[in-house]
């Protein structure tokens, strides 16, 4: 599977890339929401792992909403991984169309299990 990781903190992005990549998936990491939207719109990915607090004009909520609004990415599974673990943020991200929400610090094995479930459903 091809996995797109959008996380602005380099150390966290590299950790997620290593975690997911070591499970046999191809991983592409980006640091901004704009780059995530651009890549997801022009390349095929099987899943997006998305932070909410991103620099620039597009935060994670906006990335999610934009991808859901386009035919090519409307069904892309979007797993949000964020420290914004309050009821309002969870409701906003659900309304924006996220598939799942993981609060930081997240459980790596839980994330990998859910990624594997997506992979199994695509076979």
JSON list of C-alpha atoms in Angstrom, two decimals:
[
{"chain": "A", "resi": 1, "resn": "UNK", "atom": "CA", "xyz": [0.00, 0.00, 0.00]},
{"chain": "A", "resi": 2, "resn": "UNK", "atom": "CA", "xyz": [1.03, 3.59, -0.56]},
{"chain": "A", "resi": 3, "resn": "UNK", "atom": "CA", "xyz": [0.69, 5.71, 2.56]},
{"chain": "A", "resi": 4, "resn": "UNK", "atom": "CA", "xyz": [0.88, 9.50, 2.63]},
{"chain": "A", "resi": 5, "resn": "UNK", "atom": "CA", "xyz": [1.97, 11.00, 5.96]},
{"chain": "A", "resi": 6, "resn": "UNK", "atom": "CA", "xyz": [1.29, 14.69, 6.59]},
{"chain": "A", "resi": 7, "resn": "UNK", "atom": "CA", "xyz": [3.01, 15.82, 9.80]},
{"chain": "A", "resi": 8, "resn": "UNK", "atom": "CA", "xyz": [4.93, 19.07, 10.27]},
{"chain": "A", "resi": 9, "resn": "UNK", "atom": "CA", "xyz": [7.16, 17.87, 13.13]},
{"chain": "A", "resi": 10, "resn": "UNK", "atom": "CA", "xyz": [10.12, 16.12, 11.50]},
{"chain": "A", "resi": 11, "resn": "UNK", "atom": "CA", "xyz": [10.80, 13.68, 14.35]},
{"chain": "A", "resi": 12, "resn": "UNK", "atom": "CA", "xyz": [7.17, 12.52, 14.53]},
{"chain": "A", "resi": 13, "resn": "UNK", "atom": "CA", "xyz": [6.89, 12.27, 10.73]},
{"chain": "A", "resi": 14, "resn": "UNK", "atom": "CA", "xyz": [10.08, 10.17, 10.53]},
{"chain": "A", "resi": 15, "resn": "UNK", "atom": "CA", "xyz": [8.87, 7.92, 13.36]},
{"chain": "A", "resi": 16, "resn": "UNK", "atom": "CA", "xyz": [5.54, 7.31, 11.60]},
{"chain": "A", "resi": 17, "resn": "UNK", "atom": "CA", "xyz": [7.31, 6.76, 8.26]},
{"chain": "A", "resi": 18, "resn": "UNK", "atom": "CA", "xyz": [9.62, 4.18, 9.88]},
{"chain": "A", "resi": 19, "resn": "UNK", "atom": "CA", "xyz": [6.77, 2.47, 11.72]},
{"chain": "A", "resi": 20, "resn": "UNK", "atom": "CA", "xyz": [4.55, 2.15, 8.64]},
{"chain": "A", "resi": 21, "resn": "UNK", "atom": "CA", "xyz": [7.42, 1.49, 6.23]},
{"chain": "A", "resi": 22, "resn": "UNK", "atom": "CA", "xyz": [8.75, -1.37, 8.38]},
{"chain": "A", "resi": 23, "resn": "UNK", "atom": "CA", "xyz": [5.38, -3.07, 7.89]},
{"chain": "A", "resi": 24, "resn": "UNK", "atom": "CA", "xyz": [6.05, -3.29, 4.16]},
{"chain": "A", "resi": 25, "resn": "UNK", "atom": "CA", "xyz": [4.19, -0.22, 2.96]},
{"chain": "A", "resi": 26, "resn": "UNK", "atom": "CA", "xyz": [5.52, 2.50, 0.68]},
{"chain": "A", "resi": 27, "resn": "UNK", "atom": "CA", "xyz": [5.48, 5.77, 2.62]},
{"chain": "A", "resi": 28, "resn": "UNK", "atom": "CA", "xyz": [5.67, 9.36, 1.39]},
{"chain": "A", "resi": 29, "resn": "UNK", "atom": "CA", "xyz": [6.01, 12.11, 4.01]},
{"chain": "A", "resi": 30, "resn": "UNK", "atom": "CA", "xyz": [5.15, 15.79, 3.68]},
{"chain": "A", "resi": 31, "resn": "UNK", "atom": "CA", "xyz": [5.17, 18.67, 6.17]},
{"chain": "A", "resi": 32, "resn": "UNK", "atom": "CA", "xyz": [2.32, 20.88, 4.93]},
{"chain": "A", "resi": 33, "resn": "UNK", "atom": "CA", "xyz": [-1.36, 20.51, 4.22]},
{"chain": "A", "resi": 34, "resn": "UNK", "atom": "CA", "xyz": [-0.97, 22.12, 0.80]},
{"chain": "A", "resi": 35, "resn": "UNK", "atom": "CA", "xyz": [1.59, 19.49, -0.23]},
{"chain": "A", "resi": 36, "resn": "UNK", "atom": "CA", "xyz": [-0.66, 16.70, 1.06]},
{"chain": "A", "resi": 37, "resn": "UNK", "atom": "CA", "xyz": [-3.61, 17.95, -1.00]},
{"chain": "A", "resi": 38, "resn": "UNK", "atom": "CA", "xyz": [-1.38, 18.37, -4.06]},
{"chain": "A", "resi": 39, "resn": "UNK", "atom": "CA", "xyz": [0.09, 14.85, -3.83]},
{"chain": "A", "resi": 40, "resn": "UNK", "atom": "CA", "xyz": [-3.18, 13.13, -2.93]},
{"chain": "A", "resi": 41, "resn": "UNK", "atom": "CA", "xyz": [-4.83, 14.84, -5.90]},
{"chain": "A", "resi": 42, "resn": "UNK", "atom": "CA", "xyz": [-2.13, 13.87, -8.42]},
{"chain": "A", "resi": 43, "resn": "UNK", "atom": "CA", "xyz": [-0.88, 10.47, -7.18]},
{"chain": "A", "resi": 44, "resn": "UNK", "atom": "CA", "xyz": [-2.62, 7.34, -5.93]},
{"chain": "A", "resi": 45, "resn": "UNK", "atom": "CA", "xyz": [-2.44, 6.68, -2.20]},
{"chain": "A", "resi": 46, "resn": "UNK", "atom": "CA", "xyz": [-4.28, 4.02, -0.22]},
{"chain": "A", "resi": 47, "resn": "UNK", "atom": "CA", "xyz": [-4.39, 6.00, 3.03]},
{"chain": "A", "resi": 48, "resn": "UNK", "atom": "CA", "xyz": [-3.52, 9.41, 4.47]},
{"chain": "A", "resi": 49, "resn": "UNK", "atom": "CA", "xyz": [-2.15, 9.81, 8.00]},
{"chain": "A", "resi": 50, "resn": "UNK", "atom": "CA", "xyz": [-2.87, 13.45, 8.85]},
{"chain": "A", "resi": 51, "resn": "UNK", "atom": "CA", "xyz": [-1.95, 15.83, 11.66]},
{"chain": "A", "resi": 52, "resn": "UNK", "atom": "CA", "xyz": [-4.41, 18.65, 12.40]},
{"chain": "A", "resi": 53, "resn": "UNK", "atom": "CA", "xyz": [-2.03, 21.42, 13.47]},
{"chain": "A", "resi": 54, "resn": "UNK", "atom": "CA", "xyz": [-0.12, 22.24, 10.30]},
{"chain": "A", "resi": 55, "resn": "UNK", "atom": "CA", "xyz": [1.70, 25.41, 9.18]},
{"chain": "A", "resi": 56, "resn": "UNK", "atom": "CA", "xyz": [0.41, 27.52, 6.31]},
{"chain": "A", "resi": 57, "resn": "UNK", "atom": "CA", "xyz": [-3.05, 28.10, 4.92]},
{"chain": "A", "resi": 58, "resn": "UNK", "atom": "CA", "xyz": [-4.29, 24.49, 5.14]},
{"chain": "A", "resi": 59, "resn": "UNK", "atom": "CA", "xyz": [-4.64, 22.86, 8.53]},
{"chain": "A", "resi": 60, "resn": "UNK", "atom": "CA", "xyz": [-5.71, 19.23, 8.86]},
{"chain": "A", "resi": 61, "resn": "UNK", "atom": "CA", "xyz": [-9.40, 20.09, 9.01]},
{"chain": "A", "resi": 62, "resn": "UNK", "atom": "CA", "xyz": [-9.14, 21.94, 5.68]},
{"chain": "A", "resi": 63, "resn": "UNK", "atom": "CA", "xyz": [-7.04, 19.17, 4.10]},
{"chain": "A", "resi": 64, "resn": "UNK", "atom": "CA", "xyz": [-9.68, 16.63, 5.05]},
{"chain": "A", "resi": 65, "resn": "UNK", "atom": "CA", "xyz": [-12.54, 18.79, 3.75]},
{"chain": "A", "resi": 66, "resn": "UNK", "atom": "CA", "xyz": [-10.78, 19.50, 0.43]},
{"chain": "A", "resi": 67, "resn": "UNK", "atom": "CA", "xyz": [-9.95, 15.86, -0.19]},
{"chain": "A", "resi": 68, "resn": "UNK", "atom": "CA", "xyz": [-13.54, 14.83, 0.55]},
{"chain": "A", "resi": 69, "resn": "UNK", "atom": "CA", "xyz": [-14.79, 17.46, -1.92]},
{"chain": "A", "resi": 70, "resn": "UNK", "atom": "CA", "xyz": [-12.89, 15.97, -4.90]},
{"chain": "A", "resi": 71, "resn": "UNK", "atom": "CA", "xyz": [-14.06, 12.90, -6.79]},
{"chain": "A", "resi": 72, "resn": "UNK", "atom": "CA", "xyz": [-10.58, 11.34, -6.98]},
{"chain": "A", "resi": 73, "resn": "UNK", "atom": "CA", "xyz": [-9.97, 11.53, -3.21]},
{"chain": "A", "resi": 74, "resn": "UNK", "atom": "CA", "xyz": [-13.45, 11.49, -1.70]},
{"chain": "A", "resi": 75, "resn": "UNK", "atom": "CA", "xyz": [-13.08, 7.84, -0.59]},
{"chain": "A", "resi": 76, "resn": "UNK", "atom": "CA", "xyz": [-9.42, 8.01, 0.52]},
{"chain": "A", "resi": 77, "resn": "UNK", "atom": "CA", "xyz": [-9.17, 6.71, 4.10]},
{"chain": "A", "resi": 78, "resn": "UNK", "atom": "CA", "xyz": [-7.94, 9.57, 6.29]},
{"chain": "A", "resi": 79, "resn": "UNK", "atom": "CA", "xyz": [-6.55, 8.69, 9.71]},
{"chain": "A", "resi": 80, "resn": "UNK", "atom": "CA", "xyz": [-6.05, 11.80, 11.84]},
{"chain": "A", "resi": 81, "resn": "UNK", "atom": "CA", "xyz": [-3.22, 11.66, 14.39]},
{"chain": "A", "resi": 82, "resn": "UNK", "atom": "CA", "xyz": [-3.39, 14.73, 16.61]},
{"chain": "A", "resi": 83, "resn": "UNK", "atom": "CA", "xyz": [-2.77, 16.19, 20.04]},
{"chain": "A", "resi": 84, "resn": "UNK", "atom": "CA", "xyz": [-6.02, 18.15, 19.61]},
{"chain": "A", "resi": 85, "resn": "UNK", "atom": "CA", "xyz": [-8.00, 15.56, 21.54]},
{"chain": "A", "resi": 86, "resn": "UNK", "atom": "CA", "xyz": [-10.96, 17.62, 22.74]},
{"chain": "A", "resi": 87, "resn": "UNK", "atom": "CA", "xyz": [-14.63, 16.93, 21.91]},
{"chain": "A", "resi": 88, "resn": "UNK", "atom": "CA", "xyz": [-14.89, 19.98, 19.59]},
{"chain": "A", "resi": 89, "resn": "UNK", "atom": "CA", "xyz": [-11.85, 18.96, 17.52]},
{"chain": "A", "resi": 90, "resn": "UNK", "atom": "CA", "xyz": [-13.05, 15.37, 17.30]},
{"chain": "A", "resi": 91, "resn": "UNK", "atom": "CA", "xyz": [-16.47, 16.56, 16.12]},
{"chain": "A", "resi": 92, "resn": "UNK", "atom": "CA", "xyz": [-14.93, 18.96, 13.56]},
{"chain": "A", "resi": 93, "resn": "UNK", "atom": "CA", "xyz": [-12.67, 16.28, 12.11]},
{"chain": "A", "resi": 94, "resn": "UNK", "atom": "CA", "xyz": [-15.53, 13.78, 11.95]},
{"chain": "A", "resi": 95, "resn": "UNK", "atom": "CA", "xyz": [-17.68, 16.39, 10.18]},
{"chain": "A", "resi": 96, "resn": "UNK", "atom": "CA", "xyz": [-14.80, 17.07, 7.76]},
{"chain": "A", "resi": 97, "resn": "UNK", "atom": "CA", "xyz": [-14.87, 13.39, 6.79]},
{"chain": "A", "resi": 98, "resn": "UNK", "atom": "CA", "xyz": [-12.02, 11.70, 8.66]},
{"chain": "A", "resi": 99, "resn": "UNK", "atom": "CA", "xyz": [-12.11, 7.92, 8.75]},
{"chain": "A", "resi": 100, "resn": "UNK", "atom": "CA", "xyz": [-10.48, 7.54, 12.18]},
{"chain": "A", "resi": 101, "resn": "UNK", "atom": "CA", "xyz": [-8.93, 9.62, 14.96]},
{"chain": "A", "resi": 102, "resn": "UNK", "atom": "CA", "xyz": [-5.85, 8.77, 17.04]},
{"chain": "A", "resi": 103, "resn": "UNK", "atom": "CA", "xyz": [-4.88, 10.99, 19.94]},
{"chain": "A", "resi": 104, "resn": "UNK", "atom": "CA", "xyz": [-1.17, 11.73, 20.44]},
{"chain": "A", "resi": 105, "resn": "UNK", "atom": "CA", "xyz": [0.59, 9.96, 21.91]},
{"chain": "A", "resi": 106, "resn": "UNK", "atom": "CA", "xyz": [-1.01, 7.24, 19.79]},
{"chain": "A", "resi": 107, "resn": "UNK", "atom": "CA", "xyz": [-0.65, 3.47, 20.05]},
{"chain": "A", "resi": 108, "resn": "UNK", "atom": "CA", "xyz": [1.53, 2.31, 17.14]},
{"chain": "A", "resi": 109, "resn": "UNK", "atom": "CA", "xyz": [0.18, -1.25, 17.14]},
{"chain": "A", "resi": 110, "resn": "UNK", "atom": "CA", "xyz": [-3.41, -0.01, 17.01]},
{"chain": "A", "resi": 111, "resn": "UNK", "atom": "CA", "xyz": [-2.56, 2.23, 14.05]},
{"chain": "A", "resi": 112, "resn": "UNK", "atom": "CA", "xyz": [-0.79, -0.61, 12.22]},
{"chain": "A", "resi": 113, "resn": "UNK", "atom": "CA", "xyz": [-3.73, -2.96, 12.84]},
{"chain": "A", "resi": 114, "resn": "UNK", "atom": "CA", "xyz": [-6.13, -0.43, 11.31]},
{"chain": "A", "resi": 115, "resn": "UNK", "atom": "CA", "xyz": [-3.82, 0.18, 8.33]},
{"chain": "A", "resi": 116, "resn": "UNK", "atom": "CA", "xyz": [-3.65, -3.59, 7.78]},
{"chain": "A", "resi": 117, "resn": "UNK", "atom": "CA", "xyz": [-7.48, -3.72, 7.86]},
{"chain": "A", "resi": 118, "resn": "UNK", "atom": "CA", "xyz": [-7.57, -1.15, 5.05]},
{"chain": "A", "resi": 119, "resn": "UNK", "atom": "CA", "xyz": [-4.99, -3.19, 3.11]},
{"chain": "A", "resi": 120, "resn": "UNK", "atom": "CA", "xyz": [-6.99, -6.39, 3.57]},
{"chain": "A", "resi": 121, "resn": "UNK", "atom": "CA", "xyz": [-10.20, -4.70, 2.39]},
{"chain": "A", "resi": 122, "resn": "UNK", "atom": "CA", "xyz": [-8.46, -3.65, -0.86]},
{"chain": "A", "resi": 123, "resn": "UNK", "atom": "CA", "xyz": [-7.33, -7.14, -1.87]}
]
